[in-house]
PDB file of C-alpha atoms in Angstrom:
ATOM      1  CA  UNK Y 150     143.219 146.228 105.955  1.00  0.00           C
ATOM      2  CA  UNK Y 151     141.829 144.514 103.067  1.00  0.00           C
ATOM      3  CA  UNK Y 152     138.955 141.994 105.446  1.00  0.00           C
ATOM      4  CA  UNK Y 153     137.998 141.891 109.185  1.00  0.00           C
ATOM      5  CA  UNK Y 154     140.565 140.438 111.672  1.00  0.00           C
ATOM      6  CA  UNK Y 155     140.538 138.763 115.050  1.00  0.00           C
ATOM      7  CA  UNK Y 156     142.403 137.919 118.145  1.00  0.00           C
ATOM      8  CA  UNK Y 157     143.523 136.108 119.314  1.00  0.00           C
ATOM      9  CA  UNK Y 158     142.647 133.103 116.878  1.00  0.00           C
ATOM     10  CA  UNK Y 159     142.201 131.252 120.263  1.00  0.00           C
ATOM     11  CA  UNK Y 160     141.496 131.160 123.537  1.00  0.00           C
ATOM     12  CA  UNK Y 161     142.219 128.278 125.399  1.00  0.00           C
ATOM     13  CA  UNK Y 162     141.483 129.325 128.930  1.00  0.00           C
ATOM     14  CA  UNK Y 163     139.791 127.768 132.664  1.00  0.00           C
ATOM     15  CA  UNK Y 164     136.476 127.769 133.710  1.00  0.00           C
ATOM     16  CA  UNK Y 165     135.777 131.716 135.250  1.00  0.00           C
ATOM     17  CA  UNK Y 166     138.435 133.656 134.273  1.00  0.00           C
ATOM     18  CA  UNK Y 167     137.553 135.954 132.514  1.00  0.00           C
ATOM     19  CA  UNK Y 168     138.910 136.889 128.366  1.00  0.00           C
ATOM     20  CA  UNK Y 169     138.155 139.419 125.278  1.00  0.00           C
ATOM     21  CA  UNK Y 170     137.876 139.185 122.285  1.00  0.00           C
ATOM     22  CA  UNK Y 171     139.205 141.836 118.764  1.00  0.00           C
ATOM     23  CA  UNK Y 172     137.604 142.498 116.298  1.00  0.00           C
ATOM     24  CA  UNK Y 173     139.406 144.985 113.452  1.00  0.00           C
ATOM     25  CA  UNK Y 174     136.192 145.122 111.359  1.00  0.00           C
ATOM     26  CA  UNK Y 175     136.647 146.308 107.439  1.00  0.00           C
ATOM     27  CA  UNK Y 176     137.788 150.766 107.314  1.00  0.00           C
ATOM     28  CA  UNK Y 177     134.502 153.332 106.974  1.00  0.00           C
ATOM     29  CA  UNK Y 178     132.321 150.240 108.221  1.00  0.00           C
ATOM     30  CA  UNK Y 179     130.076 151.495 110.608  1.00  0.00           C
ATOM     31  CA  UNK Y 180     127.681 148.461 111.855  1.00  0.00           C
ATOM     32  CA  UNK Y 181     129.519 145.849 113.008  1.00  0.00           C
ATOM     33  CA  UNK Y 182     128.004 142.380 114.107  1.00  0.00           C
ATOM     34  CA  UNK Y 183     129.343 139.365 117.465  1.00  0.00           C
ATOM     35  CA  UNK Y 184     127.732 136.579 116.242  1.00  0.00           C
ATOM     36  CA  UNK Y 185     128.647 132.640 118.456  1.00  0.00           C
ATOM     37  CA  UNK Y 186     128.531 129.074 116.590  1.00  0.00           C
ATOM     38  CA  UNK Y 187     128.808 126.770 117.689  1.00  0.00           C
ATOM     39  CA  UNK Y 188     130.128 122.809 116.649  1.00  0.00           C
ATOM     40  CA  UNK Y 189     128.112 122.374 113.511  1.00  0.00           C
ATOM     41  CA  UNK Y 190     125.236 124.638 114.573  1.00  0.00           C
ATOM     42  CA  UNK Y 191     123.690 127.895 112.984  1.00  0.00           C
ATOM     43  CA  UNK Y 192     124.464 131.349 113.708  1.00  0.00           C
ATOM     44  CA  UNK Y 193     123.744 132.838 117.232  1.00  0.00           C
ATOM     45  CA  UNK Y 194     123.806 136.611 117.284  1.00  0.00           C
ATOM     46  CA  UNK Y 195     124.601 138.299 119.585  1.00  0.00           C
ATOM     47  CA  UNK Y 196     124.817 142.630 119.186  1.00  0.00           C
ATOM     48  CA  UNK Y 197     124.754 144.561 117.445  1.00  0.00           C
ATOM     49  CA  UNK Y 198     127.176 148.584 117.044  1.00  0.00           C
ATOM     50  CA  UNK Y 199     125.397 150.064 114.285  1.00  0.00           C
ATOM     51  CA  UNK Y 200     127.630 154.019 114.017  1.00  0.00           C
ATOM     52  CA  UNK Y 201     126.492 155.860 116.983  1.00  0.00           C
ATOM     53  CA  UNK Y 202     123.547 154.684 117.930  1.00  0.00           C
ATOM     54  CA  UNK Y 203     123.135 152.457 121.679  1.00  0.00           C
ATOM     55  CA  UNK Y 204     124.406 149.319 120.832  1.00  0.00           C
ATOM     56  CA  UNK Y 205     121.442 145.992 119.769  1.00  0.00           C
ATOM     57  CA  UNK Y 206     122.384 144.266 122.883  1.00  0.00           C
ATOM     58  CA  UNK Y 207     118.686 140.821 122.417  1.00  0.00           C
ATOM     59  CA  UNK Y 208     121.133 139.066 121.730  1.00  0.00           C
ATOM     60  CA  UNK Y 209     123.068 138.856 124.591  1.00  0.00           C
ATOM     61  CA  UNK Y 210     122.658 135.543 126.603  1.00  0.00           C
ATOM     62  CA  UNK Y 211     123.315 136.991 129.704  1.00  0.00           C
ATOM     63  CA  UNK Y 212     125.592 139.433 132.209  1.00  0.00           C
ATOM     64  CA  UNK Y 213     128.543 137.994 131.791  1.00  0.00           C
ATOM     65  CA  UNK Y 214     129.006 139.279 127.991  1.00  0.00           C
ATOM     66  CA  UNK Y 215     129.402 142.424 127.000  1.00  0.00           C
ATOM     67  CA  UNK Y 216     131.237 144.621 123.990  1.00  0.00           C
ATOM     68  CA  UNK Y 217     131.997 147.567 122.967  1.00  0.00           C
ATOM     69  CA  UNK Y 218     133.194 149.432 120.360  1.00  0.00           C
ATOM     70  CA  UNK Y 219     135.838 152.167 121.075  1.00  0.00           C
ATOM     71  CA  UNK Y 220     135.849 155.038 118.092  1.00  0.00           C
ATOM     72  CA  UNK Y 221     133.367 153.656 115.700  1.00  0.00           C
ATOM     73  CA  UNK Y 222     135.925 150.815 114.569  1.00  0.00           C
ATOM     74  CA  UNK Y 223     137.501 148.450 117.045  1.00  0.00           C
ATOM     75  CA  UNK Y 224     134.578 146.162 118.918  1.00  0.00           C
ATOM     76  CA  UNK Y 225     135.911 144.034 121.756  1.00  0.00           C
ATOM     77  CA  UNK Y 226     134.281 141.046 122.997  1.00  0.00           C
ATOM     78  CA  UNK Y 227     134.018 140.517 126.652  1.00  0.00           C
ATOM     79  CA  UNK Y 228     132.869 137.299 128.398  1.00  0.00           C
ATOM     80  CA  UNK Y 229     133.541 137.523 132.687  1.00  0.00           C
ATOM     81  CA  UNK Y 230     133.835 133.920 134.818  1.00  0.00           C
ATOM     82  CA  UNK Y 231     133.628 132.089 131.528  1.00  0.00           C
ATOM     83  CA  UNK Y 232     131.445 129.199 131.633  1.00  0.00           C
ATOM     84  CA  UNK Y 233     132.397 125.399 129.323  1.00  0.00           C
ATOM     85  CA  UNK Y 234     129.196 126.358 127.690  1.00  0.00           C
ATOM     86  CA  UNK Y 235     130.958 129.421 126.218  1.00  0.00           C
ATOM     87  CA  UNK Y 236     133.145 127.463 124.040  1.00  0.00           C
ATOM     88  CA  UNK Y 237     132.379 128.115 120.246  1.00  0.00           C
ATOM     89  CA  UNK Y 238     133.634 130.059 117.152  1.00  0.00           C
ATOM     90  CA  UNK Y 239     132.945 133.973 118.035  1.00  0.00           C
ATOM     91  CA  UNK Y 240     132.872 135.149 114.625  1.00  0.00           C
ATOM     92  CA  UNK Y 241     132.471 138.894 114.196  1.00  0.00           C
ATOM     93  CA  UNK Y 242     130.990 140.621 110.457  1.00  0.00           C
ATOM     94  CA  UNK Y 243     131.095 143.999 109.490  1.00  0.00           C
ATOM     95  CA  UNK Y 244     128.590 146.385 106.998  1.00  0.00           C
ATOM     96  CA  UNK Y 245     128.336 149.482 105.046  1.00  0.00           C
ATOM     97  CA  UNK Y 246     124.901 150.894 105.401  1.00  0.00           C
ATOM     98  CA  UNK Y 247     123.903 152.055 102.559  1.00  0.00           C
ATOM     99  CA  UNK Y 248     125.205 149.846  99.652  1.00  0.00           C
ATOM    100  CA  UNK Y 249     121.607 147.941  97.364  1.00  0.00           C
ATOM    101  CA  UNK Y 250     122.388 144.549  99.206  1.00  0.00           C
ATOM    102  CA  UNK Y 251     122.872 142.995 102.422  1.00  0.00           C
ATOM    103  CA  UNK Y 252     126.046 142.083 102.514  1.00  0.00           C
ATOM    104  CA  UNK Y 253     128.465 140.872 105.563  1.00  0.00           C
ATOM    105  CA  UNK Y 254     131.809 140.028 105.116  1.00  0.00           C
ATOM    106  CA  UNK Y 255     132.730 137.601 107.892  1.00  0.00           C
ATOM    107  CA  UNK Y 256     136.225 137.744 110.087  1.00  0.00           C
ATOM    108  CA  UNK Y 257     137.789 134.288 110.311  1.00  0.00           C
ATOM    109  CA  UNK Y 258     136.637 133.826 114.484  1.00  0.00           C
ATOM    110  CA  UNK Y 259     137.827 133.214 117.316  1.00  0.00           C
ATOM    111  CA  UNK Y 260     137.846 129.428 118.757  1.00  0.00           C
ATOM    112  CA  UNK Y 261     136.813 129.826 122.347  1.00  0.00           C
ATOM    113  CA  UNK Y 262     137.359 126.472 124.373  1.00  0.00           C
ATOM    114  CA  UNK Y 263     136.651 126.708 128.773  1.00  0.00           C
ATOM    115  CA  UNK Y 264     138.248 124.062 130.387  1.00  0.00           C
TER     116      UNK Y 264
ATOM    117  CA  UNK M  88     109.160 136.913 117.200  1.00  0.00           C
ATOM    118  CA  UNK M  89     111.973 135.853 114.805  1.00  0.00           C
ATOM    119  CA  UNK M  90     112.631 132.618 113.342  1.00  0.00           C
ATOM    120  CA  UNK M  91     113.958 131.805 109.894  1.00  0.00           C
ATOM    121  CA  UNK M  92     113.448 127.720 109.421  1.00  0.00           C
ATOM    122  CA  UNK M  93     115.841 125.607 106.454  1.00  0.00           C
ATOM    123  CA  UNK M  94     116.554 121.998 106.404  1.00  0.00           C
ATOM    124  CA  UNK M  95     119.702 120.525 108.729  1.00  0.00           C
ATOM    125  CA  UNK M  96     121.050 118.517 105.528  1.00  0.00           C
ATOM    126  CA  UNK M  97     120.148 117.267 102.088  1.00  0.00           C
ATOM    127  CA  UNK M  98     121.829 114.665  99.948  1.00  0.00           C
ATOM    128  CA  UNK M  99     122.855 114.750  95.704  1.00  0.00           C
ATOM    129  CA  UNK M 100     125.027 113.737  93.279  1.00  0.00           C
ATOM    130  CA  UNK M 101     127.899 115.866  91.573  1.00  0.00           C
ATOM    131  CA  UNK M 102     126.348 117.509  87.964  1.00  0.00           C
ATOM    132  CA  UNK M 103     123.063 117.959  89.516  1.00  0.00           C
ATOM    133  CA  UNK M 104     121.469 120.352  90.717  1.00  0.00           C
ATOM    134  CA  UNK M 105     119.749 120.453  94.101  1.00  0.00           C
ATOM    135  CA  UNK M 106     117.563 123.639  96.345  1.00  0.00           C
ATOM    136  CA  UNK M 107     117.777 124.642  99.911  1.00  0.00           C
ATOM    137  CA  UNK M 108     114.568 126.006 100.832  1.00  0.00           C
ATOM    138  CA  UNK M 109     114.561 129.059 103.644  1.00  0.00           C
ATOM    139  CA  UNK M 110     111.190 130.324 105.295  1.00  0.00           C
ATOM    140  CA  UNK M 111     111.076 132.549 107.797  1.00  0.00           C
ATOM    141  CA  UNK M 112     108.905 135.026 109.936  1.00  0.00           C
ATOM    142  CA  UNK M 113     110.287 138.820 110.771  1.00  0.00           C
ATOM    143  CA  UNK M 114     108.704 141.700 112.314  1.00  0.00           C
ATOM    144  CA  UNK M 115     110.048 143.273 109.537  1.00  0.00           C
ATOM    145  CA  UNK M 116     112.145 142.378 106.057  1.00  0.00           C
ATOM    146  CA  UNK M 117     114.470 144.399 104.463  1.00  0.00           C
ATOM    147  CA  UNK M 118     115.503 141.415 102.077  1.00  0.00           C
ATOM    148  CA  UNK M 119     117.133 137.723 101.738  1.00  0.00           C
ATOM    149  CA  UNK M 120     120.464 137.214 101.633  1.00  0.00           C
ATOM    150  CA  UNK M 121     123.048 133.531 101.354  1.00  0.00           C
ATOM    151  CA  UNK M 122     125.819 132.682 102.782  1.00  0.00           C
ATOM    152  CA  UNK M 123     128.699 129.643 101.721  1.00  0.00           C
ATOM    153  CA  UNK M 124     130.155 128.339 105.714  1.00  0.00           C
ATOM    154  CA  UNK M 125     133.048 125.609 104.202  1.00  0.00           C
ATOM    155  CA  UNK M 126     134.494 123.879 107.924  1.00  0.00           C
ATOM    156  CA  UNK M 127     136.635 125.961 109.961  1.00  0.00           C
ATOM    157  CA  UNK M 128     136.303 128.241 107.559  1.00  0.00           C
ATOM    158  CA  UNK M 129     134.151 131.843 107.759  1.00  0.00           C
ATOM    159  CA  UNK M 130     130.759 132.349 106.599  1.00  0.00           C
ATOM    160  CA  UNK M 131     130.414 134.677 102.898  1.00  0.00           C
ATOM    161  CA  UNK M 132     128.838 136.152 100.826  1.00  0.00           C
ATOM    162  CA  UNK M 133     126.674 134.272  98.702  1.00  0.00           C
ATOM    163  CA  UNK M 134     123.662 136.126  96.808  1.00  0.00           C
ATOM    164  CA  UNK M 135     120.964 139.037  97.524  1.00  0.00           C
ATOM    165  CA  UNK M 136     116.835 139.103  97.117  1.00  0.00           C
ATOM    166  CA  UNK M 137     115.468 142.132  97.840  1.00  0.00           C
ATOM    167  CA  UNK M 138     112.387 141.839  95.540  1.00  0.00           C
ATOM    168  CA  UNK M 139     110.530 139.015  94.723  1.00  0.00           C
ATOM    169  CA  UNK M 140     111.912 136.313  91.345  1.00  0.00           C
ATOM    170  CA  UNK M 141     114.878 134.884  90.608  1.00  0.00           C
ATOM    171  CA  UNK M 142     118.741 135.965  90.820  1.00  0.00           C
ATOM    172  CA  UNK M 143     121.356 134.673  89.236  1.00  0.00           C
ATOM    173  CA  UNK M 144     125.429 133.918  89.431  1.00  0.00           C
ATOM    174  CA  UNK M 145     126.483 131.589  87.975  1.00  0.00           C
ATOM    175  CA  UNK M 146     125.551 128.645  88.909  1.00  0.00           C
ATOM    176  CA  UNK M 147     123.668 130.421  91.673  1.00  0.00           C
ATOM    177  CA  UNK M 148     120.553 131.185  91.897  1.00  0.00           C
ATOM    178  CA  UNK M 149     118.238 132.678  94.690  1.00  0.00           C
ATOM    179  CA  UNK M 150     114.092 133.070  94.748  1.00  0.00           C
ATOM    180  CA  UNK M 151     112.432 135.461  97.319  1.00  0.00           C
ATOM    181  CA  UNK M 152     108.613 135.531  97.481  1.00  0.00           C
ATOM    182  CA  UNK M 153     107.650 137.475 100.582  1.00  0.00           C
ATOM    183  CA  UNK M 154     104.347 137.511  99.972  1.00  0.00           C
ATOM    184  CA  UNK M 155     105.127 133.469 100.930  1.00  0.00           C
ATOM    185  CA  UNK M 156     107.800 134.755 103.412  1.00  0.00           C
ATOM    186  CA  UNK M 157     109.340 131.913 100.850  1.00  0.00           C
ATOM    187  CA  UNK M 158     113.366 131.642  99.384  1.00  0.00           C
ATOM    188  CA  UNK M 159     115.734 129.027  98.385  1.00  0.00           C
ATOM    189  CA  UNK M 160     119.071 129.172  97.388  1.00  0.00           C
ATOM    190  CA  UNK M 161     120.027 126.576  93.900  1.00  0.00           C
ATOM    191  CA  UNK M 162     122.876 125.207  93.199  1.00  0.00           C
ATOM    192  CA  UNK M 163     123.473 123.546  89.020  1.00  0.00           C
ATOM    193  CA  UNK M 164     126.681 120.945  88.006  1.00  0.00           C
ATOM    194  CA  UNK M 165     126.924 120.533  91.843  1.00  0.00           C
ATOM    195  CA  UNK M 166     130.945 120.371  91.600  1.00  0.00           C
ATOM    196  CA  UNK M 167     132.451 119.156  95.254  1.00  0.00           C
ATOM    197  CA  UNK M 168     133.886 121.337  96.606  1.00  0.00           C
ATOM    198  CA  UNK M 169     130.339 123.051  96.807  1.00  0.00           C
ATOM    199  CA  UNK M 170     130.066 120.383 100.480  1.00  0.00           C
ATOM    200  CA  UNK M 171     130.056 123.318 102.569  1.00  0.00           C
ATOM    201  CA  UNK M 172     126.948 124.149 104.717  1.00  0.00           C
ATOM    202  CA  UNK M 173     124.845 127.704 103.311  1.00  0.00           C
ATOM    203  CA  UNK M 174     122.313 129.788 105.092  1.00  0.00           C
ATOM    204  CA  UNK M 175     119.884 132.350 105.598  1.00  0.00           C
ATOM    205  CA  UNK M 176     120.250 134.961 106.035  1.00  0.00           C
ATOM    206  CA  UNK M 177     117.484 138.279 107.053  1.00  0.00           C
ATOM    207  CA  UNK M 178     117.637 142.155 107.742  1.00  0.00           C
ATOM    208  CA  UNK M 179     115.389 142.355 110.769  1.00  0.00           C
ATOM    209  CA  UNK M 180     113.821 146.284 109.750  1.00  0.00           C
ATOM    210  CA  UNK M 181     111.564 146.203 113.184  1.00  0.00           C
ATOM    211  CA  UNK M 182     111.495 147.636 115.779  1.00  0.00           C
ATOM    212  CA  UNK M 183     114.107 150.355 114.866  1.00  0.00           C
ATOM    213  CA  UNK M 184     116.858 147.453 114.521  1.00  0.00           C
ATOM    214  CA  UNK M 185     118.908 146.533 111.293  1.00  0.00           C
ATOM    215  CA  UNK M 186     119.717 143.372 113.126  1.00  0.00           C
ATOM    216  CA  UNK M 187     120.756 140.764 110.135  1.00  0.00           C
ATOM    217  CA  UNK M 188     119.541 136.931 111.941  1.00  0.00           C
ATOM    218  CA  UNK M 189     120.917 133.601 110.475  1.00  0.00           C
ATOM    219  CA  UNK M 190     119.066 130.227 110.173  1.00  0.00           C
ATOM    220  CA  UNK M 191     120.804 127.461 111.505  1.00  0.00           C
ATOM    221  CA  UNK M 192     122.076 126.850 108.426  1.00  0.00           C
ATOM    222  CA  UNK M 193     121.286 123.700 105.778  1.00  0.00           C
ATOM    223  CA  UNK M 194     124.754 120.951 105.290  1.00  0.00           C
ATOM    224  CA  UNK M 195     124.810 119.639 101.816  1.00  0.00           C
ATOM    225  CA  UNK M 196     126.704 116.588 101.174  1.00  0.00           C
ATOM    226  CA  UNK M 197     128.178 115.646  97.682  1.00  0.00           C
ATOM    227  CA  UNK M 198     127.813 112.178  97.075  1.00  0.00           C
ATOM    228  CA  UNK M 199     130.764 111.936  93.651  1.00  0.00           C
TER     229      UNK M 199
END
């Protein structure tokens, strides 16, 4: 595709349920990032994948959060036993390593609402 | 630790010039980027500085001083459509990590 895509665009769930958020990066981009953005706030780093290296999970807020990236392309962020404080927009970005700049290309995000 | 500091809000008048500052503290440093985000939208890349000095792209310019761990985004001839949040970001290449960390963002209000 032409850009980073994410699905679903909106997700409403009940407290305690599990959710899966999907990110499809730009073809050929080996670096993939997940961020969380609460209303009116900055981007909170969650996790970073780079090629076949072990992911940098240092930003995941708890063990309820996990992510995987299959085949070096699509990534899924899973939140188990969702809590109301998990409500936020979850943004995915991809980047082509080796370019002269640090340009990240962001997807439109998934707005998660936990009731 | 890693941190980026930028003002939470800035207000300017249409047609004027505004500067948004960013200071950073990271274990490693590769470059400073700036992103724009309109309400309800995704961040979009504006500019990047890896070396000291000023980079100009149309009405937007970005400056970096590595020795001061400081940079700024300069917006000239402000237009109402420039009302948005602006984020500085640093690629921290310390500890093998290559992750990109964002500041909390500066909300730019433009008055007619």
